[in-house]
Every structure is written in C-alpha cells, then in structure tokens.
Tab-separated table of C-alpha atoms and ligand atoms in Angstrom:
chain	number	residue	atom	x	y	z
A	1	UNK	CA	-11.909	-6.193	-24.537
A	2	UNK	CA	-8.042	-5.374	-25.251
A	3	UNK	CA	-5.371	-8.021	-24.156
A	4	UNK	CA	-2.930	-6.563	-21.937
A	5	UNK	CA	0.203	-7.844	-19.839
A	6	UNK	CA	0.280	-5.962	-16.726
A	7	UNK	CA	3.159	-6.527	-14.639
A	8	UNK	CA	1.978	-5.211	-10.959
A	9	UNK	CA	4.915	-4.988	-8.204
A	10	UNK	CA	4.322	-5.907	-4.422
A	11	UNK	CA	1.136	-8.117	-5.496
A	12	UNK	CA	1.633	-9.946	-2.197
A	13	UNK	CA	1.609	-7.100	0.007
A	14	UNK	CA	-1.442	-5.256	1.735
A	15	UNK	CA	-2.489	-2.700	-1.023
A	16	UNK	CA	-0.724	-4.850	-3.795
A	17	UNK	CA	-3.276	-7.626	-3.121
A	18	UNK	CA	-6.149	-6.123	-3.349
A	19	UNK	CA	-5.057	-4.355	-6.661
A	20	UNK	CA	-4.208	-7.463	-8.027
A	21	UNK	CA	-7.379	-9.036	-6.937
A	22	UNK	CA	-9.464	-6.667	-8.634
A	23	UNK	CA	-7.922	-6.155	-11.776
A	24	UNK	CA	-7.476	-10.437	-11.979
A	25	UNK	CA	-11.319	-10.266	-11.545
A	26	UNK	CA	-12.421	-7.341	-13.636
A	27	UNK	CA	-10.275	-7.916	-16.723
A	28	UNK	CA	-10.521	-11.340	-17.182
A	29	UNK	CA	-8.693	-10.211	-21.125
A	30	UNK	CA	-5.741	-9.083	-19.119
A	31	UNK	CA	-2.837	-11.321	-17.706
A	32	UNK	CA	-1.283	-10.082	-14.564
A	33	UNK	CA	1.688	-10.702	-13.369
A	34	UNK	CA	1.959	-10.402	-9.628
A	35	UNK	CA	6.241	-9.868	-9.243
A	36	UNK	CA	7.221	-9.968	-5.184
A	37	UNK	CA	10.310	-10.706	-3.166
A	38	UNK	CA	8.243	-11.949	-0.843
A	39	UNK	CA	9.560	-10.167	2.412
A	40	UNK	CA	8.102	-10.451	5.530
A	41	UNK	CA	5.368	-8.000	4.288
A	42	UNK	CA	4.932	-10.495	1.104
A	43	UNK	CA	2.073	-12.803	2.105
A	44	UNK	CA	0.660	-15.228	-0.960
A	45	UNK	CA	-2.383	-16.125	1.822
A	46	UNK	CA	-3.554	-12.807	0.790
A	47	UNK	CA	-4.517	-14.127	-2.357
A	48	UNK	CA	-5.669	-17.648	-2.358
A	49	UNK	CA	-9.311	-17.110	-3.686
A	50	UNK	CA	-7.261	-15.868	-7.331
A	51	UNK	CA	-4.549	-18.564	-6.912
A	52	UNK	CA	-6.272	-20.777	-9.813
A	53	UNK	CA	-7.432	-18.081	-12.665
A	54	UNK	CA	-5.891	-18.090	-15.947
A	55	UNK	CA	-5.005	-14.725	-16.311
A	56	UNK	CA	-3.174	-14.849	-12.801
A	57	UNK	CA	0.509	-15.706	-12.440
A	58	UNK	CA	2.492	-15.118	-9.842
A	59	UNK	CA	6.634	-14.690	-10.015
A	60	UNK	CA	9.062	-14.414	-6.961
A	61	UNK	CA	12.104	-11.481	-7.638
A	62	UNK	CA	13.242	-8.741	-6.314
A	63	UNK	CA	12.396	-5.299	-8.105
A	64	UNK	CA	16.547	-4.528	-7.100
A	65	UNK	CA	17.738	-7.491	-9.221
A	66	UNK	CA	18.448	-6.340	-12.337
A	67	UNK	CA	18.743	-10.041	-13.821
A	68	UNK	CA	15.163	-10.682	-11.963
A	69	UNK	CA	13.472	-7.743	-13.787
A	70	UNK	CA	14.747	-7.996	-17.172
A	71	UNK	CA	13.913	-11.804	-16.911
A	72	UNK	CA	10.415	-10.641	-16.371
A	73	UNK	CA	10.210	-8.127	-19.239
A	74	UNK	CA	12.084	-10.498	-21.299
A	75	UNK	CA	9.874	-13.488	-21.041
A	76	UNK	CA	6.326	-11.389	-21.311
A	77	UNK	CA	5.376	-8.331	-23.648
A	78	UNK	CA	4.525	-6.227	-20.489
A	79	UNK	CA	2.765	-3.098	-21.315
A	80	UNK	CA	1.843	-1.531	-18.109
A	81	UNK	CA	3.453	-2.170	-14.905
A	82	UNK	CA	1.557	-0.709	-11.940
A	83	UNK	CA	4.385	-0.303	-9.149
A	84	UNK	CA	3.423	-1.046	-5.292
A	85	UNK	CA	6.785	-3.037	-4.294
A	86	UNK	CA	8.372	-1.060	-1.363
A	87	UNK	CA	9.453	-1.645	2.223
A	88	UNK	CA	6.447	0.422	3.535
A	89	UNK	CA	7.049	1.040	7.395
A	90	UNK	CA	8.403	4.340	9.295
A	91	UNK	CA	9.038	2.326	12.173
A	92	UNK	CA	11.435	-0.213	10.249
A	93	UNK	CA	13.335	3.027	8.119
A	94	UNK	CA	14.116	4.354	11.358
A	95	UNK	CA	16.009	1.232	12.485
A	96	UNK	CA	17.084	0.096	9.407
A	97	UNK	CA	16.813	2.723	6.541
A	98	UNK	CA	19.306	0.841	3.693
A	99	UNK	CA	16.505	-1.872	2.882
A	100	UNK	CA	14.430	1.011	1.881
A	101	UNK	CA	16.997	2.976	-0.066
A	102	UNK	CA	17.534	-0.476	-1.462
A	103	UNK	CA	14.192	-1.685	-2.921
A	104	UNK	CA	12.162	1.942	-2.615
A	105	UNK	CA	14.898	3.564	-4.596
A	106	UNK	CA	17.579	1.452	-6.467
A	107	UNK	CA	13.960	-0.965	-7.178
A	108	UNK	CA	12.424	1.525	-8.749
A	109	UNK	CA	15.144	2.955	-10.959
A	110	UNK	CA	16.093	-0.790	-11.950
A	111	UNK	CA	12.179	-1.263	-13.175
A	112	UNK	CA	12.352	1.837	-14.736
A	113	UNK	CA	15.427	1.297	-16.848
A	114	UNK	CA	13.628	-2.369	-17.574
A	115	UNK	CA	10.537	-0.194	-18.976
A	116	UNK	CA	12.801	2.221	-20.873
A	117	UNK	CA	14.746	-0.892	-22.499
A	118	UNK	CA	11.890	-3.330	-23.315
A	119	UNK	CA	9.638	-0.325	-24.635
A	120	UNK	CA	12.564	1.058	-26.519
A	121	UNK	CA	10.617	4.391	-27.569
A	122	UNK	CA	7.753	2.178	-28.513
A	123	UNK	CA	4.932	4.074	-25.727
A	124	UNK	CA	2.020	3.370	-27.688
A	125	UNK	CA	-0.047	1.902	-25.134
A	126	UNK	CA	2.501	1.769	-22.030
A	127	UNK	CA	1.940	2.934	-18.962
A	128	UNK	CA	4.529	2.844	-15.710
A	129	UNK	CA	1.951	3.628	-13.064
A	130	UNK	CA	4.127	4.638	-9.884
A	131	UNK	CA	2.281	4.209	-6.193
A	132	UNK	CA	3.488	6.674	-3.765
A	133	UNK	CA	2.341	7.959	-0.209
A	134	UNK	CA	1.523	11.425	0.903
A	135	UNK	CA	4.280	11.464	3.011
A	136	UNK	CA	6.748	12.785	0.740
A	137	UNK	CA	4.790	16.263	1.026
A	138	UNK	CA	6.498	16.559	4.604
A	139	UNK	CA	3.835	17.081	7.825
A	140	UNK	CA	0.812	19.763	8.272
A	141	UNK	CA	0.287	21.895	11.157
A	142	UNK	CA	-3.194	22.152	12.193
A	143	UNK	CA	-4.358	23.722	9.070
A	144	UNK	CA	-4.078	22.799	5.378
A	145	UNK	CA	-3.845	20.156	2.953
A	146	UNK	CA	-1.289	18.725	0.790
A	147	UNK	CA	-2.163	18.988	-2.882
A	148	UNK	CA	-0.645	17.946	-5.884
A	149	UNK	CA	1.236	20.936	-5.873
A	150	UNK	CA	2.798	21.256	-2.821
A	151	UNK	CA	6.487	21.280	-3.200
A	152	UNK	CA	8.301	17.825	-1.458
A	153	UNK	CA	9.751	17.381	2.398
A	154	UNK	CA	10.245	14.386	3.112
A	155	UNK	CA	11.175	13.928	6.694
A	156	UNK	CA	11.630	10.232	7.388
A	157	UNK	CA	14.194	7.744	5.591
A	158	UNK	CA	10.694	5.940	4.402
A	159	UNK	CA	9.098	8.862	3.029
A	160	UNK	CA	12.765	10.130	1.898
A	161	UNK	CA	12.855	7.120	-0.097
A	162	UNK	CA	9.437	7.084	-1.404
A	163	UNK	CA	10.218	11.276	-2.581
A	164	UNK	CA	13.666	10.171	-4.231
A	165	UNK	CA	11.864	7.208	-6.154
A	166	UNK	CA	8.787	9.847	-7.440
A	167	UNK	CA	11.539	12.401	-8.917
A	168	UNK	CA	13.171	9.584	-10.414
A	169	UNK	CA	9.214	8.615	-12.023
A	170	UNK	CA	9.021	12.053	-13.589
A	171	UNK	CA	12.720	12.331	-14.515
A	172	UNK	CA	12.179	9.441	-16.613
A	173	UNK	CA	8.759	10.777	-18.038
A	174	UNK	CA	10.922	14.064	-18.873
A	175	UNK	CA	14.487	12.921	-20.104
A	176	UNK	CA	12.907	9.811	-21.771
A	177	UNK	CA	9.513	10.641	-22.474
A	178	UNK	CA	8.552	7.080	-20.663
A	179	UNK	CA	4.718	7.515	-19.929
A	180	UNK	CA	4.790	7.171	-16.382
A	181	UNK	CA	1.865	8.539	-13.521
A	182	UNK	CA	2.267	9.002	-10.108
A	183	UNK	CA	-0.447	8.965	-7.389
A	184	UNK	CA	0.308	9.714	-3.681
A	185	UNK	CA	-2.007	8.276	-1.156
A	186	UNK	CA	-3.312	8.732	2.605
A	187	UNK	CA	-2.875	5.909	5.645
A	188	UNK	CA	-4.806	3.005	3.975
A	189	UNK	CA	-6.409	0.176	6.196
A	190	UNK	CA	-8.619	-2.938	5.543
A	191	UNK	CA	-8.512	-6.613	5.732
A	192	UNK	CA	-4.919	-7.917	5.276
A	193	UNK	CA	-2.720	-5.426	6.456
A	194	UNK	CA	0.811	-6.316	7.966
A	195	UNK	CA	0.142	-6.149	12.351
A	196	UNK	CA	2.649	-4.183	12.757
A	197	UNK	CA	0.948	-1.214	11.312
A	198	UNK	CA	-1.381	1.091	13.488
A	199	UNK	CA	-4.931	-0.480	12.941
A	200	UNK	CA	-4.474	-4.314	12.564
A	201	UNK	CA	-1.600	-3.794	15.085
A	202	UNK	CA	-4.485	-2.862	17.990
A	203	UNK	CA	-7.223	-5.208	16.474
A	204	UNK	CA	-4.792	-7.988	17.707
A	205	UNK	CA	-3.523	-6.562	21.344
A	206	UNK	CA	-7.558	-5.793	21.889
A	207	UNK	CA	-8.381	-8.943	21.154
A	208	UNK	CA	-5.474	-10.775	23.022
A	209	UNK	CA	-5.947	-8.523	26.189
A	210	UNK	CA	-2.363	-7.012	25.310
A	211	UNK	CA	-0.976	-3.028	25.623
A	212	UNK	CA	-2.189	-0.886	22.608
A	213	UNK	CA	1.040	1.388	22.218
A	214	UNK	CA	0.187	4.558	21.478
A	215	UNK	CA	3.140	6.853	20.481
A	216	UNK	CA	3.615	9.981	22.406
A	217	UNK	CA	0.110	11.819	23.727
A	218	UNK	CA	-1.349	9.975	20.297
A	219	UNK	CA	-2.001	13.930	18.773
A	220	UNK	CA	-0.720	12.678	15.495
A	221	UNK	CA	-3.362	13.134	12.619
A	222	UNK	CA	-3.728	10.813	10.085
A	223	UNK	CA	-6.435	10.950	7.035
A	224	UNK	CA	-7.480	7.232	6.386
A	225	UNK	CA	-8.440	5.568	3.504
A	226	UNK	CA	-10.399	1.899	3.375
A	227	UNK	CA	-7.747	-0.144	0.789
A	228	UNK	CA	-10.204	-0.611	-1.710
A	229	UNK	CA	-10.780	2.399	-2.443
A	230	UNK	CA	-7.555	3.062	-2.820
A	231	UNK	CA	-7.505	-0.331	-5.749
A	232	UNK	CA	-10.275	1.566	-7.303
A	233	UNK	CA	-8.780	4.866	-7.799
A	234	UNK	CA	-5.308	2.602	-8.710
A	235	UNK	CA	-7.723	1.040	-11.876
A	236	UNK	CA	-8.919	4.398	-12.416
A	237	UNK	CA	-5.418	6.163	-13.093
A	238	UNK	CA	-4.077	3.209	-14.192
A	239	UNK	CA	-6.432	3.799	-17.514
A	240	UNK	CA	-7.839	7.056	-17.543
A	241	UNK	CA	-4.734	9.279	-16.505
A	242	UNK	CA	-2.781	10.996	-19.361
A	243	UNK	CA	0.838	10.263	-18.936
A	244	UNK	CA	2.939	12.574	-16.841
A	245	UNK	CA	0.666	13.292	-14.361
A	246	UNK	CA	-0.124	13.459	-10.669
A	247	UNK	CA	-3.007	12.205	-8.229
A	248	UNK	CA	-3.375	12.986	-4.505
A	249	UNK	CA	-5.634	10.101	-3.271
A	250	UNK	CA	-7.147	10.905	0.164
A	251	UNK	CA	-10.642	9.949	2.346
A	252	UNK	CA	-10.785	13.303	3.690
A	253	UNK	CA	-10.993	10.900	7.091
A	254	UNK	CA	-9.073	12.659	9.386
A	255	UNK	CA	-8.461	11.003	13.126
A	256	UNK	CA	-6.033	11.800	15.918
A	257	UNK	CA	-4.296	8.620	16.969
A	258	UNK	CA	-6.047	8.483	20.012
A	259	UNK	CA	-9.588	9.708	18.982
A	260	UNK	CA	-9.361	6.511	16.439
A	261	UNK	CA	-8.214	4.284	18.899
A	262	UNK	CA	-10.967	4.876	21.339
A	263	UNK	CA	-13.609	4.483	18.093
A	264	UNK	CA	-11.688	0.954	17.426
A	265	UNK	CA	-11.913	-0.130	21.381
A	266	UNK	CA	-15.474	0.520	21.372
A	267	UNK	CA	-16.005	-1.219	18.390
A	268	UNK	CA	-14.018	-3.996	19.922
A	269	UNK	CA	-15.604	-4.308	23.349
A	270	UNK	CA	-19.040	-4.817	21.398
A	271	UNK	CA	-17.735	-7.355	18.637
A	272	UNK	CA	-16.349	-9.001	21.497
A	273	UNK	CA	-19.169	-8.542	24.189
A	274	UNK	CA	-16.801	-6.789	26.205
A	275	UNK	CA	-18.442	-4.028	28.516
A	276	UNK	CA	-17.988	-0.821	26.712
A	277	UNK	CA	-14.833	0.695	28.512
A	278	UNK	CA	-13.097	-2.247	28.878
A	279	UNK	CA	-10.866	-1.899	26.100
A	280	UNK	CA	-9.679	1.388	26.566
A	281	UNK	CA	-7.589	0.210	29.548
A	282	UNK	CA	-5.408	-1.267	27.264
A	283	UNK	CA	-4.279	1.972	25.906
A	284	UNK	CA	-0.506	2.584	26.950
A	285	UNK	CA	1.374	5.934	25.717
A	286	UNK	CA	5.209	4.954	24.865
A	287	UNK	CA	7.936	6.968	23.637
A	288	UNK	CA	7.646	9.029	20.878
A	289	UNK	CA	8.768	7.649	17.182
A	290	UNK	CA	11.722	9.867	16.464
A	291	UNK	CA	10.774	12.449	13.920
A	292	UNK	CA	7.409	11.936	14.181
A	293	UNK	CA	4.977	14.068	11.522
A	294	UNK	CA	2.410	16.006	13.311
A	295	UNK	CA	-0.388	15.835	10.864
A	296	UNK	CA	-1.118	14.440	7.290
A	297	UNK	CA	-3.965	15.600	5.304
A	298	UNK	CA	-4.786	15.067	1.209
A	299	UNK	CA	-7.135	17.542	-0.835
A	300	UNK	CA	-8.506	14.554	-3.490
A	301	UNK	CA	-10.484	17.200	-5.312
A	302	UNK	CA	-8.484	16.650	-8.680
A	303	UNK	CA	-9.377	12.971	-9.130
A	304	UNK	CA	-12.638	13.621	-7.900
A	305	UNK	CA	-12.975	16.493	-10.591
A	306	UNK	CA	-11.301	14.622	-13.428
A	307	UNK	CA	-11.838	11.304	-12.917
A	308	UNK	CA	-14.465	11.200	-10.648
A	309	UNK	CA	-13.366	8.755	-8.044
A	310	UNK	CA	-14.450	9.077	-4.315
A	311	UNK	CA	-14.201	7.112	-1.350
A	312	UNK	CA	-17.056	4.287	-1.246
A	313	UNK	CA	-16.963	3.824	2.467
A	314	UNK	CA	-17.798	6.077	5.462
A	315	UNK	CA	-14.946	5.441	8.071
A	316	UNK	CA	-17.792	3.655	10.704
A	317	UNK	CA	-18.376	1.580	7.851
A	318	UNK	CA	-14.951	0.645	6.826
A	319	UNK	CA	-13.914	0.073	10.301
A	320	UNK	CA	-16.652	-1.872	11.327
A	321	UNK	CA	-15.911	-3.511	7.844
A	322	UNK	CA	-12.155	-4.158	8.982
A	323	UNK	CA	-12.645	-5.827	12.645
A	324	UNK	CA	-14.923	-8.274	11.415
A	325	UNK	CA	-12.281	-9.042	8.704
A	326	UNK	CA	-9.455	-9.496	11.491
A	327	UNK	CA	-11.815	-11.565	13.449
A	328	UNK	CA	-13.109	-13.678	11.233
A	329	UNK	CA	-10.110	-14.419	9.663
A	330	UNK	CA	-8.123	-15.229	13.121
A	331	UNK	CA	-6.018	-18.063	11.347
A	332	UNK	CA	-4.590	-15.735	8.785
A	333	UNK	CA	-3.877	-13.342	11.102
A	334	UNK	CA	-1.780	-16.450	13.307
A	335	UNK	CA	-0.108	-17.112	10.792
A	336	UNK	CA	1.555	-13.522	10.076
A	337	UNK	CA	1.868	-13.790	13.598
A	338	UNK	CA	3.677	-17.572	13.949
A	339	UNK	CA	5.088	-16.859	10.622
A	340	UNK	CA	3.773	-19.642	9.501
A	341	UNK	CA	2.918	-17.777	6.494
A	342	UNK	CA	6.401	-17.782	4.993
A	343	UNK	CA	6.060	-20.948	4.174
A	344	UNK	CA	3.577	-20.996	1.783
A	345	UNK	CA	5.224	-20.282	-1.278
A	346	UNK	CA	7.068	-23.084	-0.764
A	347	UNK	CA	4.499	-25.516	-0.124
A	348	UNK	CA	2.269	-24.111	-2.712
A	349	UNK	CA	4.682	-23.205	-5.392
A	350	UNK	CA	7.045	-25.636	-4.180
A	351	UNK	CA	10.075	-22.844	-4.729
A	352	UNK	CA	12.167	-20.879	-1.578
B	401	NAD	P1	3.368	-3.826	2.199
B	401	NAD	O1	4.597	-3.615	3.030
B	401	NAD	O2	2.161	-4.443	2.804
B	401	NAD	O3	3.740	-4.705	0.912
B	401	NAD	C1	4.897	-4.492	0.158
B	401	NAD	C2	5.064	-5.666	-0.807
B	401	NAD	O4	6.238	-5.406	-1.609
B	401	NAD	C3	5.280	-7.009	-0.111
B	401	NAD	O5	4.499	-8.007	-0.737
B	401	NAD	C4	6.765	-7.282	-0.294
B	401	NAD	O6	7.084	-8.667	-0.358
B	401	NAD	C5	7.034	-6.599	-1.637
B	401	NAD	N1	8.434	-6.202	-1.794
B	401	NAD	C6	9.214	-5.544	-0.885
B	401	NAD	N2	10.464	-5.395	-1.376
B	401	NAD	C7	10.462	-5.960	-2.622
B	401	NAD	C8	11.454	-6.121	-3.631
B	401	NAD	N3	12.704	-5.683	-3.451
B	401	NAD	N4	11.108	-6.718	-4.789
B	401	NAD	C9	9.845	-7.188	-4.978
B	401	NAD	N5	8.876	-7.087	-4.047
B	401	NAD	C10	9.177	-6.475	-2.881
B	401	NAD	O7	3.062	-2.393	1.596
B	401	NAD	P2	1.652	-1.665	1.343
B	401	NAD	O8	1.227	-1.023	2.593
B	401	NAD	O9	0.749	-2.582	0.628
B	401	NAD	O10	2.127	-0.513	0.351
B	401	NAD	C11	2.195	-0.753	-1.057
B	401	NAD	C12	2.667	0.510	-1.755
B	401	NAD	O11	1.767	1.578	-1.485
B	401	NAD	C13	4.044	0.987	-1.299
B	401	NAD	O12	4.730	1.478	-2.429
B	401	NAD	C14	3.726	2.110	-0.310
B	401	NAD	O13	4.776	3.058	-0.291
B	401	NAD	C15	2.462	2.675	-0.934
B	401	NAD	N6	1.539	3.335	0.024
B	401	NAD	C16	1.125	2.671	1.149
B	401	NAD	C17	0.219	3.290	2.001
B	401	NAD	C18	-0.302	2.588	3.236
B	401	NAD	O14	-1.040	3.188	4.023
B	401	NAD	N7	0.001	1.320	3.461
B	401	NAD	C19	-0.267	4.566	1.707
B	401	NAD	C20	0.178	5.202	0.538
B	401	NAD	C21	1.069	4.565	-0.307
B	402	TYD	P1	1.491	3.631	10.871
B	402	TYD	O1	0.330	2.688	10.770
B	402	TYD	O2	2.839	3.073	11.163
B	402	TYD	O3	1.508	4.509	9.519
B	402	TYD	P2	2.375	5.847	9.169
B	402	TYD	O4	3.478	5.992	10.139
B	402	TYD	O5	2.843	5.540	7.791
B	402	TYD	O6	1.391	6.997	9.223
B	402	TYD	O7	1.165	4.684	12.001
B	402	TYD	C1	-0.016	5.482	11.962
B	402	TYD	C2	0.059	6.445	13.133
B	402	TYD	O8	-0.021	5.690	14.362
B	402	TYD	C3	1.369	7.224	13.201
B	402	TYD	O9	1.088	8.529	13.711
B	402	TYD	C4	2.189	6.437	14.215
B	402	TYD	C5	1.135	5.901	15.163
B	402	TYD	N1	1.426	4.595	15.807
B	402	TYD	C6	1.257	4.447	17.187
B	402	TYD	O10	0.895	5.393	17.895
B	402	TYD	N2	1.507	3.217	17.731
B	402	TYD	C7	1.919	2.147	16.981
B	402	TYD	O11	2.159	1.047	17.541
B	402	TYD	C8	2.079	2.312	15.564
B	402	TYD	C9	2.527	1.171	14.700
B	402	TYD	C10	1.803	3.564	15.015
C-alpha cells in the first residue's frame, strides 16, 4: 500500500477523532498527523486506544499560527491534509463570533497558503480535503433539500464563517489550481461529542435529573447523521473524489427538536429503569437562540450515486448506539464536565 503523510486538523475534536481513528487503523502505510490547539472542544481522551501506534503522532498548534503551520509542513512531506479544525458551536458564535472568524476563517486561509507553498505547483498526489457543514446553504422551510447546488446563505456568524472559509477552498482550487474538495455535512452525533451540543447535552441532564433546555417550541428540524458515518464518507472523498469538487453528506434522518428529544427520554427512562414518562418531565422550553434556522435538510444522492456511500446506521440504532456510549463511559464524560480533561496533554505529553 502507498506511504502517505496526512496531516488531519481538529484530530482531538468530536468528528476529528473518529476520522483520525479510522484512518490510524485502516492505513497502517500512512502516518497521520493529528494537528489541534486543543481548545476546550480539543479532548486527547478521545483517542487513547491509538495513543501508542506508529503511524500516529499527535502535534499541539493552532491552524491561525502561521509559524505553527509552516513548522508542520516544514518538518513532514504532507501530502493530504484533511481539514476538521474549527470552533464548531452556534451557541458560542452568537456570544463570541471573533474566535470563529479567527480559526474558521483566518485558520483556514493560513493552511491553505501552507499547502500552496510546500506543494509549490507540485499536485501530483495532494489533496486539501476541506470539512464543512450544511449550514452555509442558509435554512429550509418545510419543503426541500439543500443540494450541492444550492447557492450559499449563511445566517449565523458560525455558519458565516464556515461559508467564507469554503469560497476561500475553491478560490484556491481556481486561482491556484490547489486540488482541494469540499464536503458539507448534516448534525452529526455519537460517542464523544462536546455536552454542550444538543444530544450528549440531554444524555447528561437525563441522567443527572437536570432541565433538558429545549429552545423555543423545539420545531427546529435537524437531519442527523451517526459520526461514523460521517468518517466513512470523509475516507471515501478523501481518495476517490476528483479535485474541485463538492459532497453534500446527509442521513436523510430528519427530527424536530422535540420529537427527538422525547425518542432520547424514552430511551433513557429504559437504560435507566426509569418508568417510561419519567424523563419527559425534564423537558423545559427556554428562549429562543437568536436567529435560529427553521429547518436543515441534505439530498446525499450524489455521493451515494458516485461514490456509493450511505449511512450504516438506522437512527434507533445509532441512538441506542450513542446512550450506551455516554453511559458507559460516565468518567469521560466527568471529565469534560470537571475539566479535568484539559489536563491531559500535559500529563501525557508532558507539554501546556
Ligand atoms: P469540535 O468542536 O468537537 O472539535 C473541533 C476541534 O478543532 C477541537 O479538537 C479543537 O481543539 C480544534 N481546534 C479549534 N480551533 C483550532 C485551531 N485554531 N487550531 C487547531 N485546532 C483547533 O468540532 P466537530 O463537531 O468535531 O466538527 C469538526 C468539523 O466538522 C468542523 O469543521 C465543523 O464545522 C464540521 N462539521 C461539524 C458538524 C457537527 O454536527 N458537529 C456537522 C458538519 C460539519
Ligand atoms: P446543536 O447541537 O447546537 O447543533 P446546530 O445548532 O449546529 O444544529 O443544536 C441542534 C438543535 O437543537 C438546534 O435546533 C438548536 C437546538 N438546541 C436546543 O433546543 N437546546 C439546546 O440546549 C441546544 C444546545 C440546542
């Protein structure tokens, strides 16, 4: 099998990890380089059962540090870089939106120009594989689905940031000719997933007894997508896609916030031998997020027709799948929680 360097952003995050798992495990010819900040979203806990493999290294910098990222493509003969880092929450843009213009945009540009420098017009067998969100398509009324061609609208600072960083993708792959793909995917959930995001956010106030928010009358539509599936149709693209193109990635899984909810509680009440019901009172509407997008909803039928990817899991499956995750793995999830888990690098690695 062919020896590649593959230099794969946001490693430590959610989705990142469970990229990075799969491709340490199913390439074993391949080195990858997992290159993270580390934020709070950065968790190296996510990837303990790789920690020791040979073709595994992990390196701490910032995808905005110019001196960080050339270091990187100076030091290793990278040829593909598959790019997750991002600040990745609506909630946080809204409060705080220059982290994301920060890492989602001036981060991407910065490992761009790094690709365009080290590769120097030498594309034979680079790739800059770019992982974006559906969002940037804008929201759905009650009808439709986004495709590939459906023209941008951003409507958040995170999905604002996300759209500016895939223009700057392609206008690289145009003005340069630097072989780049972009896919944009649905909501994603599984194990591992930062609790302050909608699923693993609940799993934790069910299981503590606490308020589940639920924003506004919860009639926002998401279409959800179990994370690995998502990491396979990332190692599909990542070597089957011709350069300058574009994937929607969806699980044609579509759930009002509430309607899921209610599936989760029940799920809940009989993991936890709760009578069925009990749950549910835990449900509490709060304000509105400001801006909020009605409905999201992806039309996957191009990499299912070219490429031939589909989602593995039924959503009862990958649910099911995802509580016994959380509750199994209760001490990971106290340590996001305690924060205890930004201390690992340092223990581990023995670096801040
Ligand atoms: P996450 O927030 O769980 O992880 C992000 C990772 O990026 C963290 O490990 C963090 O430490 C790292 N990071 C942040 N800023 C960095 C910087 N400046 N330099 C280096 N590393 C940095 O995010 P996620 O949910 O795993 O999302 C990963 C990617 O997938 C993002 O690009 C996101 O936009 C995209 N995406 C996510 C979803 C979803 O449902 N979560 C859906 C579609 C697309
Ligand atoms: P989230 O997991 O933050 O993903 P995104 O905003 O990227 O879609 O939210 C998913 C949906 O759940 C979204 O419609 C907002 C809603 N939501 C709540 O109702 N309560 C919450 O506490 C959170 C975090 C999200």
């Amino acid at each position: 099998m062919e020896r590649r360097t593959i230099l794969i952003t946001g490693g430590a995050g959610f989705i990142g990890s469970h990229v990075v798992r799969r491709f340490v495990n199913n390439y074993p010819n391949y080195l990858i380089i997992n290159f993270d900040k580390l934020t709070y979203a950065g968790n190296l806990q996510n990837l303990t059962d790789i920690e020791g493999k040979s073709n595994y290294k992990f390196i701490k910098g910032d995808i905005a540090s110019e001196a960080d990222v050339d270091k990187v493509f100076s030091e290793y003969a990278i040829d593909g870089v598959i790019h997750l880092a991002a600040e990745s929450h609506v909630d946080r843009s809204i409060t705080d939106p220059m982290a994301f213009i920060r890492t989602n945009i001036l981060g991407t540009t910065i490992l761009l120009n790094a690709a365009r420098k080290f590769w120097n017009g030498n594309w034979e067998g680079k790739l800059f594989y770019h992982i974006s969100t559906d969002e940037v398509y804008g929201s759905l009324g009650a009808e439709g689905f986004f495709t590939e061609e459906t023209p941008y609208d951003p409507r958040s600072p995170y999905s604002a940031s996300k759209a500016s960083s895939d223009h700057l993708v392609r206008a690289y792959n145009h003005t340069y000719g630097l072989p780049a793909v972009i896919s944009n995917c649905s909501n994603n959930y599984g194990p591992n997933q930062f609790p302050e995001k909608l699923i693993p956010l609940s799993i934790h106030n069910i299981k503590n007894s606490k308020p589940i928010p639920i924003y506004g009358k919860g009639e926002n539509v998401r279409d959800w997508l179990y994370v690995e599936d998502h990491a396979a149709a990332i190692d599909l693209i990542f070597h089957k896609a011709k350069p300058g193109t574009t994937y929607n990635i969806g699980g044609n899984n579509e759930w009002k916030n509430i309607d899921l909810i209610r599936l989760l509680c029940q799920i809940m009440d009989r993991k936890l031998g709760r009578a069925q019901g009990e749950s549910e009172k835990l449900i509490t509407f709060v304000k509105d997020r400001a801006g909020h997008d009605l409905r999201y909803a992806i039309d996957s039928s191009k990499i299912q027709r070219e490429l031939g990817w589909k989602p593995s899991l039924t959503f009862d499956v990958g649910l099911e799948k995802t509580v016994e995750w959380y509750l199994a793995n209760e001490q990971w999830l106290n340590n996001v929680v305690s924060g205890d888990y930004l201390k690992y690098y340092e223990q581990q690695y023995g670096g801040r």
